[in-house]
Coordinates of C-alpha atoms and ligand atoms in Angstrom, one line a residue:
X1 CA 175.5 367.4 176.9
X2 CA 172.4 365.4 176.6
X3 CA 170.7 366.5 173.3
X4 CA 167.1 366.2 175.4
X5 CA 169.1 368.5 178.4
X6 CA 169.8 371.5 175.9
X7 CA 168.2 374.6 176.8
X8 CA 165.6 375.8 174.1
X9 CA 167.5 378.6 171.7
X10 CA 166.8 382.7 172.0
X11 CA 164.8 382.3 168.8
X12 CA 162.7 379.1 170.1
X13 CA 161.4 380.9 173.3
X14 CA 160.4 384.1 171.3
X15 CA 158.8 381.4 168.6
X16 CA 157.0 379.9 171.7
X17 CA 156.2 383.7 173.4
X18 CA 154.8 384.7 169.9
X19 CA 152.8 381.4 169.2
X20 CA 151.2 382.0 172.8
X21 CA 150.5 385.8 172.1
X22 CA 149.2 384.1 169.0
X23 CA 147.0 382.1 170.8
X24 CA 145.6 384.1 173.2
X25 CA 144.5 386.8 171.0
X26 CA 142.9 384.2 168.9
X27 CA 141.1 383.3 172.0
X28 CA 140.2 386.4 173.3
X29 CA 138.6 387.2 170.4
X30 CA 136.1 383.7 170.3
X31 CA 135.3 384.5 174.2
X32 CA 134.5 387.7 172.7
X33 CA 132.1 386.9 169.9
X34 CA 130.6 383.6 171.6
X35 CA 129.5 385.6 174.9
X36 CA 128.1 388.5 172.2
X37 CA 126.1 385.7 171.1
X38 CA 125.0 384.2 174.3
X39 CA 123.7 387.8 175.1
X40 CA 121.5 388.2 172.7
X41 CA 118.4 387.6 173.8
X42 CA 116.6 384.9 173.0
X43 CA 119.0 382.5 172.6
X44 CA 117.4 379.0 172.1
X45 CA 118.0 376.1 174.5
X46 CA 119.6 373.8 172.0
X47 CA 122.2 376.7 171.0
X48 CA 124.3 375.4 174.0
X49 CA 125.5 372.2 171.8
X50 CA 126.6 374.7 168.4
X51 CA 128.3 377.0 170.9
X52 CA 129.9 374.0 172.7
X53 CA 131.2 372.9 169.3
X54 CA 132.9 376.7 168.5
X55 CA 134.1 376.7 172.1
X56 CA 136.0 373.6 172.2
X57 CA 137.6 374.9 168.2
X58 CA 138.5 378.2 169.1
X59 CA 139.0 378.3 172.7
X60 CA 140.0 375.3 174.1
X61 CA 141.9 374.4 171.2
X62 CA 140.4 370.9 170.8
X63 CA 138.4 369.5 168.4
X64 CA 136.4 366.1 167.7
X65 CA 139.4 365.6 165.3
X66 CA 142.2 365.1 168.5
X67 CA 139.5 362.3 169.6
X68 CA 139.7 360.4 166.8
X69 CA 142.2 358.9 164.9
X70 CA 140.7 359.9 161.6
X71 CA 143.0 361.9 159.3
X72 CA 141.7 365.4 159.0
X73 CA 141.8 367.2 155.2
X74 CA 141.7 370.7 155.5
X75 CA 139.6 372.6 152.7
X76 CA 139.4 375.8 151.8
X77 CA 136.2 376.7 150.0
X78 CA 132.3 375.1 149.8
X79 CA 133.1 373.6 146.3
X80 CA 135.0 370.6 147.8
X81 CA 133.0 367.8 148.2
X82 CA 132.7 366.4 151.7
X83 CA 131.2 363.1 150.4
X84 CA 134.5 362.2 149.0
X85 CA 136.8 362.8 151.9
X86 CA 134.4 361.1 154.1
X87 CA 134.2 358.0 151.5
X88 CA 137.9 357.8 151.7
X89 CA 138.2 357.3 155.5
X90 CA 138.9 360.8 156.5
X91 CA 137.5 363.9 157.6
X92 CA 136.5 367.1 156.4
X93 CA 137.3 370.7 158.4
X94 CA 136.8 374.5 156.3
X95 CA 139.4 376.3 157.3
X96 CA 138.6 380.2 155.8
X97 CA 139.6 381.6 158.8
X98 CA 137.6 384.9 160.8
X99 CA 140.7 385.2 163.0
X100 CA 141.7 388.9 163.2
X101 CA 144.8 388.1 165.0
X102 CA 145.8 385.5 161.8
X103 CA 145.6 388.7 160.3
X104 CA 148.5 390.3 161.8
X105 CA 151.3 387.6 160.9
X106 CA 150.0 386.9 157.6
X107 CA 150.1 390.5 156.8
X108 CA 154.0 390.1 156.5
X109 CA 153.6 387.9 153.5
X110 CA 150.4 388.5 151.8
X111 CA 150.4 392.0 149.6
X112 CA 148.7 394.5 151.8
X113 CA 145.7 394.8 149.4
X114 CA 145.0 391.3 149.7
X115 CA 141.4 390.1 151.7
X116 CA 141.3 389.7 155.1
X117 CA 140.2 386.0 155.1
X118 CA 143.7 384.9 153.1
X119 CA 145.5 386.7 155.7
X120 CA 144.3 385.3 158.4
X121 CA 144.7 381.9 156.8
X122 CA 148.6 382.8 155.7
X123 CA 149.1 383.8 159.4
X124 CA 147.1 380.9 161.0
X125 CA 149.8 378.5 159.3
X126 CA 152.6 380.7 159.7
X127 CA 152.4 380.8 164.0
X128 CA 150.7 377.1 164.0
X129 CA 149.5 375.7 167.1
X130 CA 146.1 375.9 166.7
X131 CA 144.6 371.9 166.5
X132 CA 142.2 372.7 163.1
X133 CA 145.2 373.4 161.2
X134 CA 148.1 371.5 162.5
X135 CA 146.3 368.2 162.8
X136 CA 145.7 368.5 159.3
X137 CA 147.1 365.7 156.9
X138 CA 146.8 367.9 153.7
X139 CA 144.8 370.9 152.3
X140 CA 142.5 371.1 149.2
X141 CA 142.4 374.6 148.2
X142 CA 140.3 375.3 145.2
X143 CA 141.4 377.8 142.8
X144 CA 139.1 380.3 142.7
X145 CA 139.5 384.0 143.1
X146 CA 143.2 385.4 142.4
X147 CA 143.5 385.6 146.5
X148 CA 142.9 381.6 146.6
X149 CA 145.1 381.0 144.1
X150 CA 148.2 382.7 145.6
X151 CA 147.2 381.6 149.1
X152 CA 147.6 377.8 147.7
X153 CA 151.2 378.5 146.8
X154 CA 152.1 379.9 150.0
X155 CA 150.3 376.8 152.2
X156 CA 152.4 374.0 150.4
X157 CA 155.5 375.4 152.4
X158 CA 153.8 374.3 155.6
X159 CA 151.5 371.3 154.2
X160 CA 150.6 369.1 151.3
X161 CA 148.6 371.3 148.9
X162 CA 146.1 370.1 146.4
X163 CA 145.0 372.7 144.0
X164 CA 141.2 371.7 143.0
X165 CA 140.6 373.5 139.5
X166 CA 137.2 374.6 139.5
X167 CA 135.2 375.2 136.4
X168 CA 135.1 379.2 135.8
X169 CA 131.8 378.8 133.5
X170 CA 129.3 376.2 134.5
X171 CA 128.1 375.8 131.2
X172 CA 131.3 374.8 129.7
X173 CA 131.7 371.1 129.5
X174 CA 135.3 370.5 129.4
X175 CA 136.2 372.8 132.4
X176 CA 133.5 370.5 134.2
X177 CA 135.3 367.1 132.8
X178 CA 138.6 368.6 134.0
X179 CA 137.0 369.3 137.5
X180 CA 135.3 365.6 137.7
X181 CA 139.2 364.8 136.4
X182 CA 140.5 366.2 139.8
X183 CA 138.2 365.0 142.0
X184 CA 139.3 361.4 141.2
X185 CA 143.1 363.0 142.2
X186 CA 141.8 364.6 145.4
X187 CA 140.2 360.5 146.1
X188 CA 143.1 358.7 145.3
X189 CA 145.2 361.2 147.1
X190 CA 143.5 361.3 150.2
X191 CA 142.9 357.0 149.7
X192 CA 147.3 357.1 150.1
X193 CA 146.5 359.2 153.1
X194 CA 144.2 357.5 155.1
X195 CA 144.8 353.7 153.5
X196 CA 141.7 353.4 151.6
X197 CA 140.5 352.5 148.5
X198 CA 136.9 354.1 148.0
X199 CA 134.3 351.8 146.4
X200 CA 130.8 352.9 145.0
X201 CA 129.5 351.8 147.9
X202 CA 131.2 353.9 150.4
X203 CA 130.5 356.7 148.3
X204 CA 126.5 356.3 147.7
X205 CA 126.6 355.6 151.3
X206 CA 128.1 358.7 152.4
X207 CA 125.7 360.5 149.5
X208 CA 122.9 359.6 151.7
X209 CA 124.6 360.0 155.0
X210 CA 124.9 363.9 153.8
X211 CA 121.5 363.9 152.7
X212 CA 120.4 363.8 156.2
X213 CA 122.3 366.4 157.3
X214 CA 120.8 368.8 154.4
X215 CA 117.2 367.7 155.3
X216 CA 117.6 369.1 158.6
X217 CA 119.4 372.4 157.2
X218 CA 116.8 372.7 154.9
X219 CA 114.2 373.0 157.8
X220 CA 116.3 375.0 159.7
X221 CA 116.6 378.0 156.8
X222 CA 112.7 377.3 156.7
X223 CA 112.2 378.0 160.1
X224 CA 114.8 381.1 161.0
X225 CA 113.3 382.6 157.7
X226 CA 109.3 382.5 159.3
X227 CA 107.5 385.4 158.9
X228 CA 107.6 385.6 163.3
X229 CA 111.4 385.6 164.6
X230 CA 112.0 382.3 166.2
X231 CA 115.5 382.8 165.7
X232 CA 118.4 385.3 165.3
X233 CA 120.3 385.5 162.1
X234 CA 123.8 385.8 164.4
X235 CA 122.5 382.6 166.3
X236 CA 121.7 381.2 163.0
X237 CA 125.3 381.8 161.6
X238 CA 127.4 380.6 164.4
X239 CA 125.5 377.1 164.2
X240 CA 126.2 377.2 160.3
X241 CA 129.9 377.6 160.7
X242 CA 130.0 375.3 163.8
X243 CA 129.5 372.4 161.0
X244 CA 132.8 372.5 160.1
X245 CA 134.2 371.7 163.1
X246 CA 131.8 368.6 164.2
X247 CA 130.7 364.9 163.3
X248 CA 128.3 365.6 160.5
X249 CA 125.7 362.9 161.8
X250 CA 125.4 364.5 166.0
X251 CA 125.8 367.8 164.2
X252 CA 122.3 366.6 162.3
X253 CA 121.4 365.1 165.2
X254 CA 121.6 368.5 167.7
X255 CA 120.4 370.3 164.4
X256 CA 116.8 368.0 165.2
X257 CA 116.6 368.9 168.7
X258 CA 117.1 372.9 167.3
X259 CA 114.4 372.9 165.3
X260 CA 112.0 370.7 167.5
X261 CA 112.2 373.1 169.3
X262 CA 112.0 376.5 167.2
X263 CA 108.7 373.9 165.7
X264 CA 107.7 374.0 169.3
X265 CA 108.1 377.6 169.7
X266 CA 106.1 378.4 166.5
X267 CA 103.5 376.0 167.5
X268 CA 103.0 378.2 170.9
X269 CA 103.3 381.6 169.1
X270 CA 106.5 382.0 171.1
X271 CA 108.2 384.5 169.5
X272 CA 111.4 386.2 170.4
X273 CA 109.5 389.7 169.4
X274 CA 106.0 390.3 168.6
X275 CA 107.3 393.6 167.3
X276 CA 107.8 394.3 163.2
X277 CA 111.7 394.8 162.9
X278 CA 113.2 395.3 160.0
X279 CA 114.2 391.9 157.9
X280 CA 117.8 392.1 156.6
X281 CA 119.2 389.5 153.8
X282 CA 123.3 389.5 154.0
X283 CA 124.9 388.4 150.8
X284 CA 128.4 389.2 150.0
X285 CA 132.2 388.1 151.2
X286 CA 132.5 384.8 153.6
X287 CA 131.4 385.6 157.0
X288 CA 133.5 383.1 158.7
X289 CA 133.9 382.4 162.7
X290 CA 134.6 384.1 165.3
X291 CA 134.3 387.2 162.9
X292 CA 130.2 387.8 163.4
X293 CA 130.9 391.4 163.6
X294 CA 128.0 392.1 160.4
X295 CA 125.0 390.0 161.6
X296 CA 125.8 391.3 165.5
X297 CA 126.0 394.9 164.3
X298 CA 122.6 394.3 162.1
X299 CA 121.1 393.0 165.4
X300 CA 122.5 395.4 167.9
X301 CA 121.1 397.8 165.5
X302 CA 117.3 397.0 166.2
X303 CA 117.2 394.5 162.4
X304 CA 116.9 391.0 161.8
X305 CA 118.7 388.7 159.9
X306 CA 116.3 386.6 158.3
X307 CA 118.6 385.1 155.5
X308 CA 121.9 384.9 154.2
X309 CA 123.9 384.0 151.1
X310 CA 127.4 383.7 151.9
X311 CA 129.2 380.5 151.7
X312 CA 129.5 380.0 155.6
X313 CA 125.9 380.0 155.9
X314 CA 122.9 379.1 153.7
X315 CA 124.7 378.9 150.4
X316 CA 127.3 375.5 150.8
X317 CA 124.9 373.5 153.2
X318 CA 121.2 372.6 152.1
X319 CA 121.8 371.1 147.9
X320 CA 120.9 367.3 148.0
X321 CA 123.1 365.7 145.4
X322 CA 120.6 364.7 142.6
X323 CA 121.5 361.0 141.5
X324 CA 120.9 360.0 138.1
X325 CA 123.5 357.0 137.5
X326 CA 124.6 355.2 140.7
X327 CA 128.0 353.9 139.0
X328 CA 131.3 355.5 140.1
X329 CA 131.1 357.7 137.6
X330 CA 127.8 359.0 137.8
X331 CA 128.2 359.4 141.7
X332 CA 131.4 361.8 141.2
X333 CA 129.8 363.3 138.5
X334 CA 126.3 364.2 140.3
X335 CA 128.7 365.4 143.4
X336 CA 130.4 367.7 141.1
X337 CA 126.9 369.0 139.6
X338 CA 126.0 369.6 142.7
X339 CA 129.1 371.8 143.9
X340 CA 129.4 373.8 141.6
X341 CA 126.0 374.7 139.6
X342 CA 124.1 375.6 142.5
X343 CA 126.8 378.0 143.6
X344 CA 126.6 381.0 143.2
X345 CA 129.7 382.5 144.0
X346 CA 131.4 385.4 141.9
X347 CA 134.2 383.8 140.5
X348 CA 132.2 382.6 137.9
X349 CA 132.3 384.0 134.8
X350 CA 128.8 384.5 134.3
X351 CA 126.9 384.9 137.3
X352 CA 123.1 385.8 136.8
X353 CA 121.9 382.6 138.9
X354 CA 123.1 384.7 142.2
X355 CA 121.1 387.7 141.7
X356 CA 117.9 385.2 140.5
X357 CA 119.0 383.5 144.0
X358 CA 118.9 386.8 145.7
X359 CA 115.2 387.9 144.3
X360 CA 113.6 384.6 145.2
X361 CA 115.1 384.9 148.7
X362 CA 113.8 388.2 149.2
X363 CA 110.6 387.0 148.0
X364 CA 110.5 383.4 149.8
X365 CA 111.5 385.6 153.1
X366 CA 110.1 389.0 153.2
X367 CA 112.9 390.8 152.9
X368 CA 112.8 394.4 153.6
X369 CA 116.6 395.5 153.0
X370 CA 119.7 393.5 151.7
X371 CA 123.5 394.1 153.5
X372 CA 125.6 393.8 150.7
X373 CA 129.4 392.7 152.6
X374 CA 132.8 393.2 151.4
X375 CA 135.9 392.0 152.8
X376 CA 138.5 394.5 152.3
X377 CA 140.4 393.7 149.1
X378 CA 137.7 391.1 147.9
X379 CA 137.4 392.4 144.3
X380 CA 135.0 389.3 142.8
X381 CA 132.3 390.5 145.5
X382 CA 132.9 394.1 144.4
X383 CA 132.4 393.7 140.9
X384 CA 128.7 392.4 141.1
X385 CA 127.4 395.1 143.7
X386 CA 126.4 397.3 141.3
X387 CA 124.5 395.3 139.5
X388 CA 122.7 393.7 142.3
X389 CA 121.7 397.5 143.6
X390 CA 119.9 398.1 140.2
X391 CA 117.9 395.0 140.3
X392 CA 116.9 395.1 144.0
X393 CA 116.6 398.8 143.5
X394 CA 113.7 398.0 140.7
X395 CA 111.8 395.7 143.3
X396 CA 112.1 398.8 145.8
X397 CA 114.5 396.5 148.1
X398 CA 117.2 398.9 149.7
X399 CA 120.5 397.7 150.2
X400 CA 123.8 399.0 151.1
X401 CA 127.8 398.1 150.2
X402 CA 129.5 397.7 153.8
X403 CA 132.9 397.5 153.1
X404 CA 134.9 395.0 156.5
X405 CA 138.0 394.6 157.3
X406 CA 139.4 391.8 160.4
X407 CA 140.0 394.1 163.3
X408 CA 137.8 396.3 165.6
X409 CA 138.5 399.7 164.1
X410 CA 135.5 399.6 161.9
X411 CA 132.9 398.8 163.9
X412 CA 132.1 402.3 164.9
X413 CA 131.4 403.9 161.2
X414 CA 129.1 400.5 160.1
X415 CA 127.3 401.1 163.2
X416 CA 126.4 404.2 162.2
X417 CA 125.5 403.2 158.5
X418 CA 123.5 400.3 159.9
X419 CA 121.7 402.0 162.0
X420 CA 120.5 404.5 159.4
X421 CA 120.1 402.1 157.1
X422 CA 117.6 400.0 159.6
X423 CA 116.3 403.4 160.4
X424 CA 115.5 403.9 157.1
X425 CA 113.8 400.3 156.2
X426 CA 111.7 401.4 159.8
X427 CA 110.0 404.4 158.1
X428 CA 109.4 403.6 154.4
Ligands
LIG1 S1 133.4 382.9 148.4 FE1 133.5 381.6 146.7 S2 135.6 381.0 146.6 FE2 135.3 381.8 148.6 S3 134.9 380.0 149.8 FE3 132.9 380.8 149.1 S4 132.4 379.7 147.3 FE4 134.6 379.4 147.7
LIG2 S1 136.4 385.3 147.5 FE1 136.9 387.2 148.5 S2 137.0 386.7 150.7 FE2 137.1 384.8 149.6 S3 139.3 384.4 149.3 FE3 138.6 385.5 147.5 S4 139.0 387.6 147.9 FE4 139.1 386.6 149.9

């Protein structure tokens, strides 16, 4: 017979039945959380465009990457920098996954202990189907935390892998020459990929190119941070994550019309409440699409999410890269500076720059009670709670650990401690 006339085999159709199943939980779940969002009220005009962005990613499984021809390189934490993929021709997607239903297939090869976020990225790969990952030319997964650095090994079976070594104390010089080493790699790798040879040029270029987008984020952390709510902290999120998935220069551009228009609202005094609610920073584990379920919960609660430091949000985005020396060498190594010493992630070594971070934030936006959130299994996070509760704890800021794993079975006990916890914050 005809080798195009063969029937499919007993273990294809069940491979198709369970990459459907796959699929539609993965949708269900975005309907979910993007018509949570569009509930809230308040939602501002120009949110249509961010939720049109998460919409086409997550639910109808196309993003601007199937209209282009542009390779796509997949990358896996905020300390790759975008300039460089972008200056070689290609694009950038983050692909630390909020998918609870990932979750259940990558649970069969990750160690049950293991964080939610790795599972979910384990078991995107593992069913495929979904565009953001299998239009991806090759993955850049930087080796962080331990959970990172097993998750890299298990992606090369379905992708080209690049491990990006990151620097585990900033202030050691030779882990940061070793990181400037690899970004030169992850260029000339990507260059084979997309054809390209990147010149200074293209790379200055695309320096200023991002600069534009960070103006805008800066003014948009300004403004959801005022003193009078012109914004919610979930609405605020979803348009931070929605960056991954877009054009950087109309993602800028829709960012403008956002915060014309919260200028607009400020202007008129038209808050979304006139009321004092409760002003909640979250800090802690990635809070990744479609998985909201923390800044929802804060808001359902009767709080306000004012600020964030995770890595989805405020933390990768608003940096300028500071240019001292506009050779080649100077450009990779002022993109470097500026991925990694600003951040202030845990898997560094020494990390007092986070909890400096997390006073001036509380300061710069009148915070009245810090969320600290763990994934389950997300040790790194963990091991700086304590400290950060003795600090705030001095300044008389309240905060509490809320431990999350990727599934629904949770959100009934953090309801409860939120809502004391906002209670609380209510009556000091
Ligand atoms: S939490 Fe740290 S390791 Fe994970 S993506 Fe964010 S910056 Fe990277
Ligand atoms: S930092 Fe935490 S959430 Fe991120 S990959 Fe590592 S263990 Fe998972």
């Amino acid at each position: 017979m005809d080798n195009a006339m063969k029937s499919p085999s007993i273990d294809q159709c069940l491979e198709e039945r369970q990459k459907e199943r796959f699929l539609n939980k993965s949708r269900q779940l975005a309907v979910k959380y993007l018509n949570k969002l569009e509930e809230l009220p308040g939602t501002p005009n120009n949110f249509t465009y961010f939720r049109k962005i998460l919409k086409k990613a997550f639910i109808e499984n196309d993003t601007f990457i199937r209209s282009t021809n542009e390779k796509i390189i997949g990358t896996y934490c905020v300390m790759v920098p975008q300039e460089i993929i972008y200056a070689a021709g290609a694009r950038p997607v983050q692909l630390c996954s909020g998918n609870y239903a990932g979750v259940h297939f990558g649970d069969d090869i990750v160690p049950r202990d293991s964080c939610p976020l790795v599972k979910a990225v384990v078991g995107n790969n593992m069913v495929s189907g979904s565009s953001i990952y299998d239009d991806c030319s090759m993955y850049i997964v930087p080796i962080t935390c331990d959970c990172k650095k097993k998750m890299a090994g298990i992606l090369k079976d379905y992708k080209e892998t690049l491990e990006l070594h990151v620097p585990i104390n900033k202030l050691d010089d030779t882990g940061m020459d070793y990181y400037v080493k690899e970004l030169y790699i992850m260029m000339e790798k990507i260059g084979r990929i997309t054809g390209k040879k990147v010149t200074r040029i293209d790379l200055e270029h695309q320096i200023d190119e991002m600069a534009v987008v960070q103006d805008e984020i800066y003014r948009f952390i300004q403004l959801k941070g005022n003193r009078n709510l012109l914004i919610r902290g979930s609405h605020a999120m979803a348009v931070m994550n929605s960056f991954s998935y877009d054009d950087k220069t109309c993602w800028a551009a829709n960012l403008k019309l956002l915060n014309n228009e919260l200028e607009v609202k400020l202007k008129q005094k038209n808050y979304i409440t006139k009321k004092k609610l409760p002003r909640i920073l979250i800090t802690g584990s990635p809070i990744a699409f479609p998985n909201l379920k923390i800044p929802l919960l804060i808001e359902e609660m009767g709080g306000v999410v004012v600020a964030d430091e995770t890595c989805m949000g405020d933390r990768g985005l608003y940096d300028p890269v500071a240019v001292c020396d506009t050779s080649m060498d100077g450009l990779m190594r002022a993109l470097a500076n500026r991925y990694v010493l600003p951040c202030s992630c845990p898997i560094f070594t020494e990390n007092r720059q986070r909890i400096e971070r997390i006073k001036q934030m509380v300061h710069d936006y009148q915070v009245d009670g810090v969320i600290y959130h763990v994934l389950r299994g997300c040790l790194v996070y963990d091991f700086e709670y304590q400290e950060m509760e003795k600090v705030l704890g001095e300044l008389g800021i309240s905060m509490i650990r809320v431990e999350s794993d990727y599934n629904e079975e949770d959100v009934e006990q953090i309801k409860i401690r939120m809502e004391a916890f906002v209670e609380m914050i209510k009556f000091r």
